[in-house]
PDB file of C-alpha atoms in Angstrom:
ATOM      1  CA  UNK A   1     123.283  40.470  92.552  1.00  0.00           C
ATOM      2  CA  UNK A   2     125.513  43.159  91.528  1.00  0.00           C
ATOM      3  CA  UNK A   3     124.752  43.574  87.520  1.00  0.00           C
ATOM      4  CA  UNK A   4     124.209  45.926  84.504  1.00  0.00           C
ATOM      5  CA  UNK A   5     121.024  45.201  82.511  1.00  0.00           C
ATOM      6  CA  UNK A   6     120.360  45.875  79.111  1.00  0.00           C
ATOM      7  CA  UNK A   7     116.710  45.849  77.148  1.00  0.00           C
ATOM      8  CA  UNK A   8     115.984  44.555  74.417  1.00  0.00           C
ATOM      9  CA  UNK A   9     118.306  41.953  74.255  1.00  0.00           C
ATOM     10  CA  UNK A  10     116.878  41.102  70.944  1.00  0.00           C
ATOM     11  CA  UNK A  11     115.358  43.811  68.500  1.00  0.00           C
ATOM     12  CA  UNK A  12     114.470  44.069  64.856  1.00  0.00           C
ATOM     13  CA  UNK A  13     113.446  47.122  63.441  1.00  0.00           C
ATOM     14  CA  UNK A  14     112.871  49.311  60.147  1.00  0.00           C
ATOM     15  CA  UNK A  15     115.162  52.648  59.020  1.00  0.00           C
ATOM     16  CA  UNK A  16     113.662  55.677  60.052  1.00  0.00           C
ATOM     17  CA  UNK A  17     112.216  54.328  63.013  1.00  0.00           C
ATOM     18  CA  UNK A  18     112.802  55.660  66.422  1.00  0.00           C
ATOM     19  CA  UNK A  19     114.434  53.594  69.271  1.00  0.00           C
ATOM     20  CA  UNK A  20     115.773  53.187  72.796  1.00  0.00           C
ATOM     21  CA  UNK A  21     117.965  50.538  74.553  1.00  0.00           C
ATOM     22  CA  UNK A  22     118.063  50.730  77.834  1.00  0.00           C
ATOM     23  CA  UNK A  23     120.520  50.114  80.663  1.00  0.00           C
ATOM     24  CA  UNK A  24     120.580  49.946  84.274  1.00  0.00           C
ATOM     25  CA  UNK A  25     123.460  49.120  86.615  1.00  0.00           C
ATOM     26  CA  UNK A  26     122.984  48.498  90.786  1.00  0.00           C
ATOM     27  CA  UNK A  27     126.147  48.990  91.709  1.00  0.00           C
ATOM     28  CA  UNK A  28     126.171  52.691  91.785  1.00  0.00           C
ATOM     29  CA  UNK A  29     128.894  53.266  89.098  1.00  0.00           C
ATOM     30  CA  UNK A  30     129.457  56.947  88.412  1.00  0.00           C
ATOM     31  CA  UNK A  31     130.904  55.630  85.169  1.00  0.00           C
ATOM     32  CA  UNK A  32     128.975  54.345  82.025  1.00  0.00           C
ATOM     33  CA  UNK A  33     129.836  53.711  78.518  1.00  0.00           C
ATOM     34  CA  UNK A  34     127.957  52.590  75.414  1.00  0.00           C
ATOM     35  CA  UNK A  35     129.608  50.089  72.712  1.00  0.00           C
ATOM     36  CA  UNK A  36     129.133  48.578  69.788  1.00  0.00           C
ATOM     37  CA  UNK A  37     130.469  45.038  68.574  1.00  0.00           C
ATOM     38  CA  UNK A  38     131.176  44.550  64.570  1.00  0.00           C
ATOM     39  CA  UNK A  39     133.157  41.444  63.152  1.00  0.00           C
ATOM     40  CA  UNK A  40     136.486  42.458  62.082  1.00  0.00           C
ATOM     41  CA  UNK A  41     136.364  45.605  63.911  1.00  0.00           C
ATOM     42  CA  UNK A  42     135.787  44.697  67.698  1.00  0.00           C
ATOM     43  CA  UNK A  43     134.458  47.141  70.351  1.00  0.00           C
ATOM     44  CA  UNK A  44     134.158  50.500  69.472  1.00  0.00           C
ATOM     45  CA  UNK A  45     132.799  52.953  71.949  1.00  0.00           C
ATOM     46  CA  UNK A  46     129.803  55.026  71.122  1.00  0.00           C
ATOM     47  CA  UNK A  47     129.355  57.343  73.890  1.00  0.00           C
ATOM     48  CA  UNK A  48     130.153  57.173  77.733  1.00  0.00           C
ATOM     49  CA  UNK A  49     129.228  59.338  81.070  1.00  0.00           C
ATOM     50  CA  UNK A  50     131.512  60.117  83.874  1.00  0.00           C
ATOM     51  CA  UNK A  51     128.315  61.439  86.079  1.00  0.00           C
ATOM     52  CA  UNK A  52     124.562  62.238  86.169  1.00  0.00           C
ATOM     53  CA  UNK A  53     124.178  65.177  82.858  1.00  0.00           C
ATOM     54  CA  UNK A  54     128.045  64.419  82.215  1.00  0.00           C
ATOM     55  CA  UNK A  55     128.480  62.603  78.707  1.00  0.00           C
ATOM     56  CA  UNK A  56     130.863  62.808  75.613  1.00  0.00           C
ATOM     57  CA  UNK A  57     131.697  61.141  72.665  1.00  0.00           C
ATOM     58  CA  UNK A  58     133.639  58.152  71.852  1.00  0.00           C
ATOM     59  CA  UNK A  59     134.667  56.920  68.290  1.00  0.00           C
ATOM     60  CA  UNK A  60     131.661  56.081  66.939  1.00  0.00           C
ATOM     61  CA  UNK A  61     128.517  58.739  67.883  1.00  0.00           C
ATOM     62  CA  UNK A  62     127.036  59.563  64.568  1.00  0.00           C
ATOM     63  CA  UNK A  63     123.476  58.437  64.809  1.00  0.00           C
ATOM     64  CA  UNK A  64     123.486  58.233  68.145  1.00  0.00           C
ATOM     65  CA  UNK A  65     122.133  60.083  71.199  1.00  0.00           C
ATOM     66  CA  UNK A  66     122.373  59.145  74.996  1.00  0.00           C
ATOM     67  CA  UNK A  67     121.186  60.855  78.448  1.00  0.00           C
ATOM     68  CA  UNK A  68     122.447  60.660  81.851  1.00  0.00           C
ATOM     69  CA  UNK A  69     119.224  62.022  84.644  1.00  0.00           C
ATOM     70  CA  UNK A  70     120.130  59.621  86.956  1.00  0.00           C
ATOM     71  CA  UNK A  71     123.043  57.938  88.239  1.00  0.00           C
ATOM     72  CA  UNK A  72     121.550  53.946  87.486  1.00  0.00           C
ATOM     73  CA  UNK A  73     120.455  54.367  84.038  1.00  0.00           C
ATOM     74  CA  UNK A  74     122.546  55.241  80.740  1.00  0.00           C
ATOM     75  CA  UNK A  75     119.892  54.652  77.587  1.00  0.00           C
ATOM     76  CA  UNK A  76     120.978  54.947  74.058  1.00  0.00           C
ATOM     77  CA  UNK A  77     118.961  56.202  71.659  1.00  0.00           C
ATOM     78  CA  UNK A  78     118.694  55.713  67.649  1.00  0.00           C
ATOM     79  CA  UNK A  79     116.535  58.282  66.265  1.00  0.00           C
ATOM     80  CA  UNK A  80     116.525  57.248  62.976  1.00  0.00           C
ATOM     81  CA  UNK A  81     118.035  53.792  62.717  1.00  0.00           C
ATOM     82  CA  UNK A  82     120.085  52.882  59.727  1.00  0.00           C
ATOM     83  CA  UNK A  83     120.890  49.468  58.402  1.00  0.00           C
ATOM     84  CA  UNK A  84     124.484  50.174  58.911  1.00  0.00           C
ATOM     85  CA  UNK A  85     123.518  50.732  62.783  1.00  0.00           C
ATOM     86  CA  UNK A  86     122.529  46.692  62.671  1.00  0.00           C
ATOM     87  CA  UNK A  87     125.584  45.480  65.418  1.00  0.00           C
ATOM     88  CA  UNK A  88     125.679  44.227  68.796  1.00  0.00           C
ATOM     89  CA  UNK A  89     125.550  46.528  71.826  1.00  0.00           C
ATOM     90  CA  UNK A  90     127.280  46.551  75.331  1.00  0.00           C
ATOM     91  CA  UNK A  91     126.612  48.956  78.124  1.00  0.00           C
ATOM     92  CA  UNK A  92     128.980  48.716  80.643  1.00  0.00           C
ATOM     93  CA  UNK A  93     129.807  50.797  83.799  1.00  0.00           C
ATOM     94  CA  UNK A  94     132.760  51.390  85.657  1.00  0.00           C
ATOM     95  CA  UNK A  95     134.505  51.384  89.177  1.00  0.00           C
ATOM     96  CA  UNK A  96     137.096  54.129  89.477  1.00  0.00           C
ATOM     97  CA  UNK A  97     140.191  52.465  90.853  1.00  0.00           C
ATOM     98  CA  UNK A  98     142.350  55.695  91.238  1.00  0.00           C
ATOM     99  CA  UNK A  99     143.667  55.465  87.916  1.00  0.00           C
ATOM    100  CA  UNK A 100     141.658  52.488  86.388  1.00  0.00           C
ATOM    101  CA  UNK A 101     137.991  51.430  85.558  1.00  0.00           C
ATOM    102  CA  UNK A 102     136.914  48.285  86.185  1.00  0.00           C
ATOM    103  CA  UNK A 103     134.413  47.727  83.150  1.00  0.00           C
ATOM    104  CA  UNK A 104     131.424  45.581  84.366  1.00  0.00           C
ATOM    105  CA  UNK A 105     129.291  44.898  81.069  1.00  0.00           C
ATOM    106  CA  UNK A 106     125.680  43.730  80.509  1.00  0.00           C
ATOM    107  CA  UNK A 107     124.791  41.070  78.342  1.00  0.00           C
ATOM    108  CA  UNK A 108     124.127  42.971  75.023  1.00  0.00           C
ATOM    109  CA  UNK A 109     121.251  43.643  72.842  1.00  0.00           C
ATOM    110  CA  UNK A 110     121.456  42.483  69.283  1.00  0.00           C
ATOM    111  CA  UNK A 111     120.137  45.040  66.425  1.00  0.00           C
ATOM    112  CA  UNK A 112     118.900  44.463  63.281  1.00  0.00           C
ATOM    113  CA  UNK A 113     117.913  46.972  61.233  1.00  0.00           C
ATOM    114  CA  UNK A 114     116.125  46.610  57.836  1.00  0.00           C
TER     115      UNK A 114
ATOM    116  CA  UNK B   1     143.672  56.648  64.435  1.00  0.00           C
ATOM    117  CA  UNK B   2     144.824  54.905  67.636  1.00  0.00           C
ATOM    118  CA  UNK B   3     144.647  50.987  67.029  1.00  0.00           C
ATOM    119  CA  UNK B   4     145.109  48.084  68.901  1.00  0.00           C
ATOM    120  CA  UNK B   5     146.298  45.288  67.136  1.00  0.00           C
ATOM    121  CA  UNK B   6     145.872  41.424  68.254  1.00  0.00           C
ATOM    122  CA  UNK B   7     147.627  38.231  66.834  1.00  0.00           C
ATOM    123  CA  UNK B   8     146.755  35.905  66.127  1.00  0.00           C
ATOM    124  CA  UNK B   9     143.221  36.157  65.531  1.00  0.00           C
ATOM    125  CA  UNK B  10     142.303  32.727  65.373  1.00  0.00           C
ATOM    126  CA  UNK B  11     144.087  29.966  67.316  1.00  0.00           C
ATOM    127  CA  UNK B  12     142.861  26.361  68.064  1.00  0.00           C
ATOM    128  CA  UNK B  13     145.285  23.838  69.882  1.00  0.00           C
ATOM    129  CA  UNK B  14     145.318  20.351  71.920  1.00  0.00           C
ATOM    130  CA  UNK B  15     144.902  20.809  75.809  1.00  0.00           C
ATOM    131  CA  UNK B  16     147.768  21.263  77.704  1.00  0.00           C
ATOM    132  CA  UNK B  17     149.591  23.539  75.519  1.00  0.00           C
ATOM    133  CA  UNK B  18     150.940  26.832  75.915  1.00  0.00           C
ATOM    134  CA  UNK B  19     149.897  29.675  73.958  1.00  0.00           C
ATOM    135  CA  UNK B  20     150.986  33.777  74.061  1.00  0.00           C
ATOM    136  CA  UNK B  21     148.462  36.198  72.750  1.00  0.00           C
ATOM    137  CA  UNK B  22     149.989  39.587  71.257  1.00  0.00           C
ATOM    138  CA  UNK B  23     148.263  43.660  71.913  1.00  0.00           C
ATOM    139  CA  UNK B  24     150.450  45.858  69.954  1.00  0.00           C
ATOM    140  CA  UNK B  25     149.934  49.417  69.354  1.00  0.00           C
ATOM    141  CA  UNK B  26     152.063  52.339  68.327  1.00  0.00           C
ATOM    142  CA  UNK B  27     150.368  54.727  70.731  1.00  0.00           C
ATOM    143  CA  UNK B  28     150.996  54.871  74.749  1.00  0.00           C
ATOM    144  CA  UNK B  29     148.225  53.603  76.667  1.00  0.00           C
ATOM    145  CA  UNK B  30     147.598  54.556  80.951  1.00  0.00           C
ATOM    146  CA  UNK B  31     146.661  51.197  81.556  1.00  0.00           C
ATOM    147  CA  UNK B  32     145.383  47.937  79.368  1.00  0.00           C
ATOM    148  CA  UNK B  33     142.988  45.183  80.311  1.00  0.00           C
ATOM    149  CA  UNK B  34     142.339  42.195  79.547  1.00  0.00           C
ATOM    150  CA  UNK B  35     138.804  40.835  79.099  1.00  0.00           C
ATOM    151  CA  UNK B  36     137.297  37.189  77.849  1.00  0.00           C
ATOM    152  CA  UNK B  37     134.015  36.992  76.066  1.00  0.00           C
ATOM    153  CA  UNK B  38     132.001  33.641  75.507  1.00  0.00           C
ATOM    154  CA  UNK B  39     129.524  33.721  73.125  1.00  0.00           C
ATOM    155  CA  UNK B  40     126.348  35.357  73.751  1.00  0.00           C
ATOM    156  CA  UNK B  41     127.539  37.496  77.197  1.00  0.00           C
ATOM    157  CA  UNK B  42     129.205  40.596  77.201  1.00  0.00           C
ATOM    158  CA  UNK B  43     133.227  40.981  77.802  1.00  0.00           C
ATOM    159  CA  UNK B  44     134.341  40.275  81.316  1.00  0.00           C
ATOM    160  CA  UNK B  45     137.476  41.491  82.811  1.00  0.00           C
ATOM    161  CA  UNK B  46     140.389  40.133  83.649  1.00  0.00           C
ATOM    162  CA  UNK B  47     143.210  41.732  84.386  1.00  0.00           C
ATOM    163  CA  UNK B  48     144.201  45.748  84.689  1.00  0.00           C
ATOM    164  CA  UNK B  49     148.070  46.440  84.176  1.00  0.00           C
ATOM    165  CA  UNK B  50     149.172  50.136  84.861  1.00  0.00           C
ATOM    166  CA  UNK B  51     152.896  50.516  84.979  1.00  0.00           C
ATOM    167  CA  UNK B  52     155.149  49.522  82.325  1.00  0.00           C
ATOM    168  CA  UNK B  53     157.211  45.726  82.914  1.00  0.00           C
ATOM    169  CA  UNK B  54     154.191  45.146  85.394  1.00  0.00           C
ATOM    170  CA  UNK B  55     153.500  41.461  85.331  1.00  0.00           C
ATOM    171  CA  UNK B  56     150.232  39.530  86.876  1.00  0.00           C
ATOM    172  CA  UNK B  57     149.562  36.055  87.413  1.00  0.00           C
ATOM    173  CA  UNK B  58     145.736  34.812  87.214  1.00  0.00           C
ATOM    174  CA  UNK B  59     146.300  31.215  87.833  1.00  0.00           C
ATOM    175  CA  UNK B  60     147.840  29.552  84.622  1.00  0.00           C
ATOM    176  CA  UNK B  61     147.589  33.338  83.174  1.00  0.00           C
ATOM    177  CA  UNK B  62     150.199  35.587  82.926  1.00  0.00           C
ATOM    178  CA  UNK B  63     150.148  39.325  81.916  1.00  0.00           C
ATOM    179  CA  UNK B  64     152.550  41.377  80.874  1.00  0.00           C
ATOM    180  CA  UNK B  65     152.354  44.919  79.918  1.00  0.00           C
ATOM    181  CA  UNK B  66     155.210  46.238  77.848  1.00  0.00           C
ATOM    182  CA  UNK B  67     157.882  48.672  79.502  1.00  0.00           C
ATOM    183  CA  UNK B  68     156.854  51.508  77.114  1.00  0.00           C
ATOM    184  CA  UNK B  69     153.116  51.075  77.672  1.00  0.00           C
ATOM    185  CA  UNK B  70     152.326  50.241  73.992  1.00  0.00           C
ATOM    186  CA  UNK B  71     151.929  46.513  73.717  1.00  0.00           C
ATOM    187  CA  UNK B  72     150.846  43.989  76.480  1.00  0.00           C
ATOM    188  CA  UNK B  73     151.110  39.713  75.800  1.00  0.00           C
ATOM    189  CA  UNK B  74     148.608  37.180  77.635  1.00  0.00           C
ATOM    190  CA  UNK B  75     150.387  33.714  78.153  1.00  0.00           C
ATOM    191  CA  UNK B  76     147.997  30.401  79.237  1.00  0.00           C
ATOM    192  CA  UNK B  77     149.756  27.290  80.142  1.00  0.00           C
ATOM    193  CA  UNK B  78     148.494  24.333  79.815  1.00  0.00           C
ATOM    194  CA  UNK B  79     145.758  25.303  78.181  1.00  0.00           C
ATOM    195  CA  UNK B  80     142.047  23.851  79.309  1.00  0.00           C
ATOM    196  CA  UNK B  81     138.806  23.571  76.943  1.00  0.00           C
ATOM    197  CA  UNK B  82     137.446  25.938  79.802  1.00  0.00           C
ATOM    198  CA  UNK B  83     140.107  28.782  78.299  1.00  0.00           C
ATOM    199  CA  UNK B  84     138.168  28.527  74.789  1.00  0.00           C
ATOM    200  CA  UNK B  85     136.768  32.031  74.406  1.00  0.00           C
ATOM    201  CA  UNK B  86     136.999  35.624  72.497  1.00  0.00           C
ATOM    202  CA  UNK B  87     140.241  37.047  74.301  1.00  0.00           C
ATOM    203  CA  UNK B  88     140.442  41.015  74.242  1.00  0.00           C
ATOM    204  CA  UNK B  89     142.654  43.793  74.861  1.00  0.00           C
ATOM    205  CA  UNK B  90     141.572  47.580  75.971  1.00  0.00           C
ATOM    206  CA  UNK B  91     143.652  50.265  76.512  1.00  0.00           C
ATOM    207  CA  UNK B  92     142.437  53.641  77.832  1.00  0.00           C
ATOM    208  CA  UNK B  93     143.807  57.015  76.729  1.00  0.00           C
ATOM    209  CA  UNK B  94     145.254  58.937  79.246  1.00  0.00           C
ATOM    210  CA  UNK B  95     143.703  58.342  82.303  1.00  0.00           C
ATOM    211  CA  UNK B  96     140.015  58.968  80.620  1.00  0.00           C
ATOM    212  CA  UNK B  97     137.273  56.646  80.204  1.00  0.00           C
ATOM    213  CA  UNK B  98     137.869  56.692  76.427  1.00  0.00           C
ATOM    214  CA  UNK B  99     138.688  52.786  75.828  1.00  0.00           C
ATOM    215  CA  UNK B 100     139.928  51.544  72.453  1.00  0.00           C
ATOM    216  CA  UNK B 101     139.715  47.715  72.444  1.00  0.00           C
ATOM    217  CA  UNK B 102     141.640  45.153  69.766  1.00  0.00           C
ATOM    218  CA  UNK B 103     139.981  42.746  67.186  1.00  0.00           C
ATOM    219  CA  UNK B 104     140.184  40.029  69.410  1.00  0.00           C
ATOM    220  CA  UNK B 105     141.819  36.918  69.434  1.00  0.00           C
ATOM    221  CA  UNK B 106     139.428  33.521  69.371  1.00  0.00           C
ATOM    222  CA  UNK B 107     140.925  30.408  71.139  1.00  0.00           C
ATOM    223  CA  UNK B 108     139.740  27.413  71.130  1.00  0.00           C
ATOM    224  CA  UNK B 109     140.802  24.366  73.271  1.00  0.00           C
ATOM    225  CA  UNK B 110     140.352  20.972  72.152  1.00  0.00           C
ATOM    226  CA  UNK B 111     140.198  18.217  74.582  1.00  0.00           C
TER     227      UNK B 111
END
């Protein structure tokens, strides 16, 4: 089943400490992108990759960090969570149509941070 | 800041009516989608529309992105309790990967 995974889906934490959420996608997307769901202020997009060791920034990167080795996996990494990081993440990846991406997105992982 | 702007947020009616959903922006977008969102899943898509005036039917959907590129409407007719859902707009900056997506607009569809 064609699908892009994300772990944890649930994950509660303390500031200051270290963490990764990862996400995999099988339907060899060159495209992935990292968001992050607030109320009031929708999807904002963290980071994203167009290829393997190809990544930039979206709106939102501060605090963030993300790595692209290999062409499945996309993880996003908090190296020093901060309560205002507590949101819901998306990882999605993306068929290029020519001039369009097709956004396929996981299920989210929720983020609490104390 | 480039924003997308839904209305209305909220919106609960009887089944069987109609109902237009609004995306309006003051920037030029390459191409908007469409996604719905239930609770507890991640966005799924829609609908892509590229040039401006295009038009697309999904069943008792109809999409409609604006001739200058900067707004885009949904339309449902006769509305179905299966419609209820987080309804969002995306619109990507030219021709990148760079997606800005609206507040959403929450519909809910009483039987």
């Amino acid at each position: 089943e064609a699908q892009v995974t994300q772990n944890p889906r649930y994950l509660i934490t303390v500031t200051g400490k270290k963490l990764t959420v990862t996400c995999s996608q099988n339907m060899n997307h060159e495209y992935m992108s990292w968001y992050r769901q607030d109320p009031g202020l929708g999807l904002r997009q963290i980071y994203y990759s167009m290829n393997v060791e190809v990544t930039d920034k979206g709106d939102v990167p501060e605090g963030y960090k993300v790595s692209r080795k290999e062409k499945r996996n996309f993880p996003l990494i908090l190296e020093s969570p901060s309560p205002n990081q507590t949101s819901l993440y998306f990882c999605a990846s993306s068929l290029n149509s020519g001039t369009t991406y097709e956004q396929y997105f996981g299920p989210g992982t929720r983020l609490t941070v104390t | 800041t480039q924003l997308l702007e839904q209305s209305p947020q909220f919106l609960s009616i009887q089944e069987g009516e109609n109902l237009t959903v609004y995306c309006n922006s003051s920037s030029v977008f390459s191409s908007l989608q469409w996604y719905r969102q239930e609770p507890g899943e991640g966005p799924v898509l829609l609908v892509t529309v590229v040039t401006g005036g295009e038009v697309k039917k999904l069943k008792r959907l109809t999409f409609q992105f604006g001739d200058a590129r900067k707004d885009s409407s949904l339309h449902i007719t006769a509305a179905q309790p299966g419609d209820t859902g987080l309804y969002l707009c995306a619109g990507a900056r030219g021709g990148t990967y760079k997606y800005i997506f609206g507040t959403g607009t929450r519909l809910k569809v009483l039987a």
